[in-house]
Short mmCIF file of C-alpha atoms and ligand atoms in Angstrom, two decimals:
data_model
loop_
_atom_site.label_atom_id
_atom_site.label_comp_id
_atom_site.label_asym_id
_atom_site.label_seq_id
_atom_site.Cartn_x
_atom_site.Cartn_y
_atom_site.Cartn_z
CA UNK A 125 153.57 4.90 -39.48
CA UNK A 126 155.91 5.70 -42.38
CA UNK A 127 155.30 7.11 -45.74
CA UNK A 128 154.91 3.53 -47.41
CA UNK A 129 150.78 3.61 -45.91
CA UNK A 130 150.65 5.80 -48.88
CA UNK A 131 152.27 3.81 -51.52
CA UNK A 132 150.35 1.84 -54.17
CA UNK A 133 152.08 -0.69 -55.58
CA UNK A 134 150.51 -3.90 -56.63
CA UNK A 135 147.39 -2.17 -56.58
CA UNK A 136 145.10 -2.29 -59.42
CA UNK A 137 142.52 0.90 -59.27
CA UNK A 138 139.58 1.32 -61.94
CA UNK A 139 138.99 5.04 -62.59
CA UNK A 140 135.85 5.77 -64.36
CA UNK A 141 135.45 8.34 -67.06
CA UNK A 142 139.05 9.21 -66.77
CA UNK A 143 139.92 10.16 -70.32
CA UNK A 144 140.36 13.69 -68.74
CA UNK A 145 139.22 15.89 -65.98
CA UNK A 146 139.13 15.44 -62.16
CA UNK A 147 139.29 11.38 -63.11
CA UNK A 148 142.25 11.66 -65.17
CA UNK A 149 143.80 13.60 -62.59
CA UNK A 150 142.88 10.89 -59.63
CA UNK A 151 144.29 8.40 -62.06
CA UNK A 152 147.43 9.81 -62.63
CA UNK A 153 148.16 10.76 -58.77
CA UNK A 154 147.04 6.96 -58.29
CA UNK A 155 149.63 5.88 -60.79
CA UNK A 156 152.28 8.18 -59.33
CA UNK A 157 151.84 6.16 -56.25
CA UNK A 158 152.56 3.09 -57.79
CA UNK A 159 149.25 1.69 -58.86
CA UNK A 160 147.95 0.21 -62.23
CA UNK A 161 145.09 2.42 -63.86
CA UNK A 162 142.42 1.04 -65.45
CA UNK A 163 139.87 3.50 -67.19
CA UNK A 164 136.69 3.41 -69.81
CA UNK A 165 135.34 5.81 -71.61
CA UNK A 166 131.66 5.02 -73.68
CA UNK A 167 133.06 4.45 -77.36
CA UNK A 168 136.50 3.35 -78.75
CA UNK A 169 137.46 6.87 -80.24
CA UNK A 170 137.25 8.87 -76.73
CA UNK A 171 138.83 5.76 -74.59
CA UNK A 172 141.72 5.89 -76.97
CA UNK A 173 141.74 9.66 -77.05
CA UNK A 174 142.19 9.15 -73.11
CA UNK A 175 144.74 6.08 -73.73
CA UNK A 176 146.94 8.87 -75.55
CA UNK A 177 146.51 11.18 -72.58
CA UNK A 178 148.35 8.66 -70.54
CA UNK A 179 151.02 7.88 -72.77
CA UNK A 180 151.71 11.40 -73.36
CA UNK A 181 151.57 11.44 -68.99
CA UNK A 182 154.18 8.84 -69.09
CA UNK A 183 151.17 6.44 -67.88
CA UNK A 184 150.52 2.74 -69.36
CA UNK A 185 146.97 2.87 -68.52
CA UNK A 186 144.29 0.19 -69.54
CA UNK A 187 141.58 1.35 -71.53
CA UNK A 188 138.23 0.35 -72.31
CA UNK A 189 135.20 0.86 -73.47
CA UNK A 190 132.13 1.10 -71.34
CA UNK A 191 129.11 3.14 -70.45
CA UNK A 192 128.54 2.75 -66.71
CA UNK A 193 124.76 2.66 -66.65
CA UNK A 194 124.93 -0.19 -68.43
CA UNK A 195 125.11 -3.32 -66.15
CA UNK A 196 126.02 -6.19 -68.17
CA UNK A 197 128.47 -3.85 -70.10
CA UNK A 198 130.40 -3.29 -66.27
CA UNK A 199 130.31 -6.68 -65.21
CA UNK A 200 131.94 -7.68 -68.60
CA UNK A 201 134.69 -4.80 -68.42
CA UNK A 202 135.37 -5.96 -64.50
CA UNK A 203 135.73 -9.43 -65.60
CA UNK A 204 138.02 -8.28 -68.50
CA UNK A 205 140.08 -6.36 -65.94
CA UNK A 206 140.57 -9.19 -63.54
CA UNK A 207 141.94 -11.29 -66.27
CA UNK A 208 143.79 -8.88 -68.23
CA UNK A 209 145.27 -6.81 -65.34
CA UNK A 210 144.41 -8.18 -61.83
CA UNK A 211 141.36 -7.96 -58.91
CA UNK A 212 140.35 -4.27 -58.47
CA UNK A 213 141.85 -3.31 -55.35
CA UNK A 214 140.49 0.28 -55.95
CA UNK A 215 137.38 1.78 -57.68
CA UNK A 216 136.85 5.35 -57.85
CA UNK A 217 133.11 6.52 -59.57
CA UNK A 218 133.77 9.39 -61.22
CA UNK A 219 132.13 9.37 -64.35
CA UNK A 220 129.39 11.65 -64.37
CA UNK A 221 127.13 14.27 -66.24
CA UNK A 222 124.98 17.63 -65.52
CA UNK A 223 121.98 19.04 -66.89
CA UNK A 224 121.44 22.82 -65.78
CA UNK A 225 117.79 23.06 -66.52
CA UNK A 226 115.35 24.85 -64.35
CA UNK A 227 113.21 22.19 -62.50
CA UNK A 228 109.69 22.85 -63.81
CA UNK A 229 111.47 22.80 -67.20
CA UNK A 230 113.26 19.72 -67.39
CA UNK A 231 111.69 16.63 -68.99
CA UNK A 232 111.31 13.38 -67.10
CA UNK A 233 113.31 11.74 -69.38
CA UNK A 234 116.62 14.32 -68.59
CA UNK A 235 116.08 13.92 -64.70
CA UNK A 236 116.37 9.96 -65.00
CA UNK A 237 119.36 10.19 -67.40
CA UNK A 238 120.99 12.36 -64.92
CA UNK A 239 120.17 9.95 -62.05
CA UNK A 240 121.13 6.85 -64.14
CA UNK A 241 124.66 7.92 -64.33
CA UNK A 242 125.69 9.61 -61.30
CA UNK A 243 123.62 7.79 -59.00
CA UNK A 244 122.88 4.39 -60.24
CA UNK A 245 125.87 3.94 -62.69
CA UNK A 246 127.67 4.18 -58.82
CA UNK A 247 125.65 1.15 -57.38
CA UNK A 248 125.84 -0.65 -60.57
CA UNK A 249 130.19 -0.39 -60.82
CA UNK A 250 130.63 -0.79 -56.60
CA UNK A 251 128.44 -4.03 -57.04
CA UNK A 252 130.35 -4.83 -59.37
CA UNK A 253 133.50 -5.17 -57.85
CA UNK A 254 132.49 -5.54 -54.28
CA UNK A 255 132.40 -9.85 -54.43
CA UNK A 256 136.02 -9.64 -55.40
CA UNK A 257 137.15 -6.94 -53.07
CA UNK A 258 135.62 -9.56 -50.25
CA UNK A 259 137.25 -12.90 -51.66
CA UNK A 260 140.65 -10.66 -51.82
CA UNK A 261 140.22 -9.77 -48.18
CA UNK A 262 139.39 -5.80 -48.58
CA UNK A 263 139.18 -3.13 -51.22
CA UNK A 264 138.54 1.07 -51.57
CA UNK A 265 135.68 2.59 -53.34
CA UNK A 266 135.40 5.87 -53.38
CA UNK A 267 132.68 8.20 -55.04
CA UNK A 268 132.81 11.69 -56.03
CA UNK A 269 129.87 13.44 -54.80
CA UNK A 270 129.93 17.14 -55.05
CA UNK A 271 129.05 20.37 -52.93
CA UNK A 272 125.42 19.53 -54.47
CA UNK A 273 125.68 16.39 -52.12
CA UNK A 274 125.05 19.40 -49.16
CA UNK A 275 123.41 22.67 -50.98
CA UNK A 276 120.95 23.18 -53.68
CA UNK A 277 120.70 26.09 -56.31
CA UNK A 278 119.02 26.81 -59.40
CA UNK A 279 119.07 24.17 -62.24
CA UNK A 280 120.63 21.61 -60.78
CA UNK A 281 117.57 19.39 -59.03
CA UNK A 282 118.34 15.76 -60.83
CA UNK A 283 122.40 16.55 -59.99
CA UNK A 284 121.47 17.27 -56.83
CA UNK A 285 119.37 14.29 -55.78
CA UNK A 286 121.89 11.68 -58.11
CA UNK A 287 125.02 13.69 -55.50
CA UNK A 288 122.98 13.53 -52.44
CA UNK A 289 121.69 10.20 -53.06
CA UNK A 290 125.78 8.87 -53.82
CA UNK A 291 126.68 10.38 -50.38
CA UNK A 292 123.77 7.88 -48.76
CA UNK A 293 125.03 5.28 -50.88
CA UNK A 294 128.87 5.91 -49.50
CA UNK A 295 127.60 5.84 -46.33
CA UNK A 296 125.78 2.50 -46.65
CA UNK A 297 128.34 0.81 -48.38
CA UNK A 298 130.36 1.32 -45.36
CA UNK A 299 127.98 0.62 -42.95
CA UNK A 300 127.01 -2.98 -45.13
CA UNK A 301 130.73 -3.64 -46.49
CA UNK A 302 133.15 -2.34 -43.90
CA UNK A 303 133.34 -5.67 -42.09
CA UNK A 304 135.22 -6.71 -44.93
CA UNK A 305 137.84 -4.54 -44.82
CA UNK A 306 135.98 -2.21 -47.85
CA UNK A 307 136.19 1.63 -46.82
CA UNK A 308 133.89 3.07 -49.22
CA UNK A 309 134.39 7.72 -49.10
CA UNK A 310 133.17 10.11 -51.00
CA UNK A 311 135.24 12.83 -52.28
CA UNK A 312 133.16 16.32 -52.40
CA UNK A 313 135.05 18.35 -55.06
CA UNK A 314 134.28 22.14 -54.79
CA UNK A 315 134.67 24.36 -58.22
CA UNK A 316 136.89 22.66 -60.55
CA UNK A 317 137.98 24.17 -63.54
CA UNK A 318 136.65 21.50 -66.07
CA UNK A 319 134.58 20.84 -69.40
CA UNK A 320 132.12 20.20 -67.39
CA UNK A 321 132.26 23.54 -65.64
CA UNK A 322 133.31 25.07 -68.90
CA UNK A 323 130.33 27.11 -69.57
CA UNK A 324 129.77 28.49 -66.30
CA UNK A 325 133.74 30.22 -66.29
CA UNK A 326 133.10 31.70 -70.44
CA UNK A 327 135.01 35.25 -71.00
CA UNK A 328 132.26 37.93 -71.19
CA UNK A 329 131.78 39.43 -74.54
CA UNK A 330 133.08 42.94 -73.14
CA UNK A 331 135.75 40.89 -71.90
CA UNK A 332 135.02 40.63 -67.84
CA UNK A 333 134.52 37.81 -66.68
CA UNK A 334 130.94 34.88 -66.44
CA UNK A 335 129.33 36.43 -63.75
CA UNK A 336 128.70 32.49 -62.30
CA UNK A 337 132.88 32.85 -62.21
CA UNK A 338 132.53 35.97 -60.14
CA UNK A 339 129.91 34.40 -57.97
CA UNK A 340 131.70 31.30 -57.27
CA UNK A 341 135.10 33.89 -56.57
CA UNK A 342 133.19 35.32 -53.68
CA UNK A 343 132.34 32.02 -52.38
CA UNK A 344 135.53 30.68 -52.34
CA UNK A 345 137.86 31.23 -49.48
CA UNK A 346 140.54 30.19 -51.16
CA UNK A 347 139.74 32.87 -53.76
CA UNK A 348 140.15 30.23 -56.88
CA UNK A 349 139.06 27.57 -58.93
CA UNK A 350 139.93 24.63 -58.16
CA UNK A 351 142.26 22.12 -60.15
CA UNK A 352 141.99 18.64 -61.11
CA UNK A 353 145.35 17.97 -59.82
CA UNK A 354 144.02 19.59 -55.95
CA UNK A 355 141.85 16.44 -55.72
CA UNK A 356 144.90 13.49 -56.45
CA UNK A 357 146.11 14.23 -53.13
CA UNK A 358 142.92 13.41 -51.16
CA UNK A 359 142.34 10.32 -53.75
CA UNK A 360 145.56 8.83 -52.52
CA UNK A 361 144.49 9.22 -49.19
CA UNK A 362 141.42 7.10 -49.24
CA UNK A 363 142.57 4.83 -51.80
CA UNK A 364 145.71 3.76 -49.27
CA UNK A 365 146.48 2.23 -46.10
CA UNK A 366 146.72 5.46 -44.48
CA UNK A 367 142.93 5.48 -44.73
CA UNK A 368 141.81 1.70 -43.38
CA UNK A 369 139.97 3.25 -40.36
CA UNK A 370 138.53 5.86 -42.46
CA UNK A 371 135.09 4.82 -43.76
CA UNK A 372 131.83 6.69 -44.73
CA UNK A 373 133.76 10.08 -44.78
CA UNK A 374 132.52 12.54 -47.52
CA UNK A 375 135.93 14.79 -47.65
CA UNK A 376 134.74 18.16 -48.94
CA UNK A 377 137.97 19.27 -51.23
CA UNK A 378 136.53 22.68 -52.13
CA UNK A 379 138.71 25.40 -51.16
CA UNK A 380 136.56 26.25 -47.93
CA UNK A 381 133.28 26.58 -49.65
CA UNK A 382 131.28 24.64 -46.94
CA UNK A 383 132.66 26.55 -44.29
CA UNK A 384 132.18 29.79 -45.40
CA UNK A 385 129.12 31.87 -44.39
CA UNK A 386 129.60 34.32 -47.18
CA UNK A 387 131.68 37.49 -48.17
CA UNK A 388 130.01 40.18 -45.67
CA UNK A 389 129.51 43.29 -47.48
CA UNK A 390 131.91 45.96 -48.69
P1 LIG B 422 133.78 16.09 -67.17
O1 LIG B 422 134.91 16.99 -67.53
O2 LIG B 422 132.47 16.32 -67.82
O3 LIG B 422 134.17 14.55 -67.32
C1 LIG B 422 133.22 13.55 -66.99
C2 LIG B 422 133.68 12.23 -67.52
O4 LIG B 422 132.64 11.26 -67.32
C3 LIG B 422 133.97 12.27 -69.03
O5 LIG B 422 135.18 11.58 -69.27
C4 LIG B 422 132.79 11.51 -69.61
O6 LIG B 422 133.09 10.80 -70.79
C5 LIG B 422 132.50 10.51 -68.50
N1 LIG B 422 131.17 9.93 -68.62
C6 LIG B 422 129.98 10.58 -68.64
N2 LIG B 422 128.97 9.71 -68.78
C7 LIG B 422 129.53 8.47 -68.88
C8 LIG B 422 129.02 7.15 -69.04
N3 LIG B 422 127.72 6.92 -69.12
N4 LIG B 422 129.89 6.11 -69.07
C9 LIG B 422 131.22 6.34 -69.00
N5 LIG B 422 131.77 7.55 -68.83
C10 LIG B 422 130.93 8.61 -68.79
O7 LIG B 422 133.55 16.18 -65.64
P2 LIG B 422 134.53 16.50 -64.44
O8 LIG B 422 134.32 17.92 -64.10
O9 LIG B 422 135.90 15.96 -64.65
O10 LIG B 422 133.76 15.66 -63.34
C11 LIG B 422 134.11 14.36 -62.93
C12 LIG B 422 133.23 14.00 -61.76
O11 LIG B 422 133.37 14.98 -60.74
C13 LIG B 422 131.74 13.97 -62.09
O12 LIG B 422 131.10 12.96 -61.36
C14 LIG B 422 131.26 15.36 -61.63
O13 LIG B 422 129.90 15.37 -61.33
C15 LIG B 422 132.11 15.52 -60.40
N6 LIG B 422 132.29 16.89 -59.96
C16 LIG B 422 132.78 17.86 -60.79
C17 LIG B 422 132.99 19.14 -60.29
C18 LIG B 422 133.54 20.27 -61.10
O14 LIG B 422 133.50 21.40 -60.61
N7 LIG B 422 134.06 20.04 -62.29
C19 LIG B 422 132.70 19.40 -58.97
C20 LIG B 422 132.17 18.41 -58.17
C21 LIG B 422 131.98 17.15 -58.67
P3 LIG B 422 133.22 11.49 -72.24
O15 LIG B 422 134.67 11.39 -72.56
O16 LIG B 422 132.38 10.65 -73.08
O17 LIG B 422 132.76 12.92 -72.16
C1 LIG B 423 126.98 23.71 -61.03
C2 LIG B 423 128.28 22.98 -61.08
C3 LIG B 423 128.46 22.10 -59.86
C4 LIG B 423 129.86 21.54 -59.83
C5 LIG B 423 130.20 20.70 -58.67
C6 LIG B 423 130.19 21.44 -57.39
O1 LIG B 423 126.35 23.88 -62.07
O2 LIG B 423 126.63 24.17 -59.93
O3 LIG B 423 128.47 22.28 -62.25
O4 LIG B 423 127.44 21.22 -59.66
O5 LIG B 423 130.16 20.84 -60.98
O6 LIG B 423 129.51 19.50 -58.64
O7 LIG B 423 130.73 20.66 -56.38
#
C-alpha cells in the first residue's frame, strides 16, 4: 500500500451544489488529487458564479446547470457529462437545504421541499449514475448526511428525517450495489462554518457572540467550528482506492461532537 490508493487521476467525480461551501471544498480536495470536477448549480448565473470560483482556485471545473430534485433534468446533465467529460467514476450528494421552523409550525408544503432535496434529490442523482458505475466495473457515491442523521433538536424535524433517511439510503446502496464494486458512505459533517450555518454564528448586537455559537462551542471537543476544507480530507478517502473495502460507513467529521457526553459543569 503506497500513497498512489489515494490518487485520482482519470477519475471523473460529480460534486453537487459545489459553487461554494463544504461541496466546493470536496471538489477542490478531489481535484487536488488529480480528478476532473464536474458541478451544477440550479440557474446559469450561480453555476457560473461557482465556474469563477474554480478558475480563481486554479480549477477547470465543468459546470452546469441543474436542480437535483428534478429527475429528467439529472439524467440529462449525467448524460451531458459522460459525453462531454467521461463516466462518473465519483458522485458526491451534497447539495442540500434547511428550514429551521418549529415542527407544529411548519407547513406541509416546507417539510416535503426539505425532503425532496436532501433526501430524494440523493436517490434521484445515485440512480442516476449507478447503471454506468456497473457497466464501468465500480464507482463511489458518497452522501453527506449530517449530525441530524443521529440527534434531533428544535426546528429541524424535515432536516432531520431527509439526513436520517440519506444514512438508510447509504446503507442500502451498499448493501444492493456493493457487489459491483460501488462503495456508497456517508460523510457526517459536524458544525461547519457556512451560509448555510450563517445565521446561527451572527455577532450579537452588544457585540458577544450568537448564543447557538456559544452552544455549539461547548459541544465541541475540538473547541471550533469546523471548516469546509476539514471535510476534503475524509472525501478523498472514500472517493479512492484506499477505501474499496469500506462500504456503508457514515464517517462522523465533527470535531468529536458524537462522542462527547457534554461539558460537566463549572
Ligand atoms: P450551503 O452553504 O447552503 O450550500 C448548499 C449548496 O446546495 C448551494 O450551493 C446550493 O445552491 C445547493 N443547492 C440547494 N438546493 C439545490 C438544488 N435543488 N439543486 C442544486 N443545488 C442545490 O450549504 P453547506 O453548509 O455547504 O452544506 C452542504 C451540504 O452539507 C448540505 O447537504 C448540508 O445539509 C450538509 N451539511 C452542512 C453542515 C454545516 O454545518 N454547514 C453540517 C452538516 C451537513 P445555491 O448556489 O443555489 O445556493
Ligand atoms: C442546525 C444546523 C445543522 C448543521 C449540520 C449539523 O440548524 O442544527 O444547520 O443541521 O447544518 O447539518 O451536522
Amino acid at each position: 500500500m503506497d500513497l498512489k490508493s489515494f490518487d485520482l487521476t482519470g477519475k471523473v467525480a460529480l460534486v453537487t451544489g459545489a459553487s461554494y461551501g463544504i461541496g466546493f471544498a470536496i471538489a477542490k480536495g478531489l481535484a487536488a488529487c488529480g480528478a476532473t470536477i464536474c458541478f451544477n448549480d440550479i440557474n446559469d448565473e450561480l453555476m457560473q458564479k461557482g465556474l469563477a470560483n474554480y478558475k480563481e482556485a486554479g480549477i477547470e471545473a465543468h459546470g452546469y446547470v441543474c436542480d437535483v430534485t428534478d429527475e429528467p433534468s439529472v439524467q440529462a446533465m449525467v448524460k451531458k457529462i459522460e459525453e462531454e467529460v467521461g463516466v462518473i467514476n465519483i458522485l458526491v450528494n451534497n447539495a442540500g437545504i434547511i428550514k429551521r421552523i418549529p415542527m407544529i409550525e411548519m407547513e406541509a408544503a416546507d417539510f416535503r421541499k426539505v425532503i425532496d432535496v436532501d433526501l430524494n434529490a440523493p436517490f434521484i442523482c445515485a440512480k442516476a449514475v449507478i447503471p454506468s458505475m456497473i457497466k464501468n466495473g465500480g464507482g463511489k457515491i458518497i452522501n453527506i448526511c449530517s449530525m441530524m442523521s443521529e440527534f434531533g433538536r428544535e426546528t429541524v424535524s424535515a432536516y432531520a428525517a431527509a439526513k436520517g433517511g440519506l444514512k438508510m439510503l447509504t446503507k442500502n446502496i451498499a448493501s444492493e450495489y456493493g457487489q459491483y464494486n460501488i462503495q456508497c458512505n456517508g460523510i457526517g459533517p459536524g458544525y461547519i462554518a457556512t451560509p448555510q450555518t450563517a445565521p446561527l454564528r451572527e455577532t450579537q448586537p452588544d457585540g458577544s457572540r450568537h448564543p447557538f455559537d456559544q452552544f455549539i462551542m461547548a459541544k465541541t471537543p475540538a473547541n471550533r467550528w469546523g471548516e469546509p476544507e476539514d471535510l476534503a480530507g475524509p472525501a478523498v478517502f472514500l472517493s479512492s482506492a484506499a477505501s474499496d473495502f469500506v462500504n456503508g460507513l457514515i464517517l462522523y467529521v465533527d470535531g468529536g461532537i458524537a462522542a462527547y457526553f457534554g461539558k460537566q459543569p463549572s
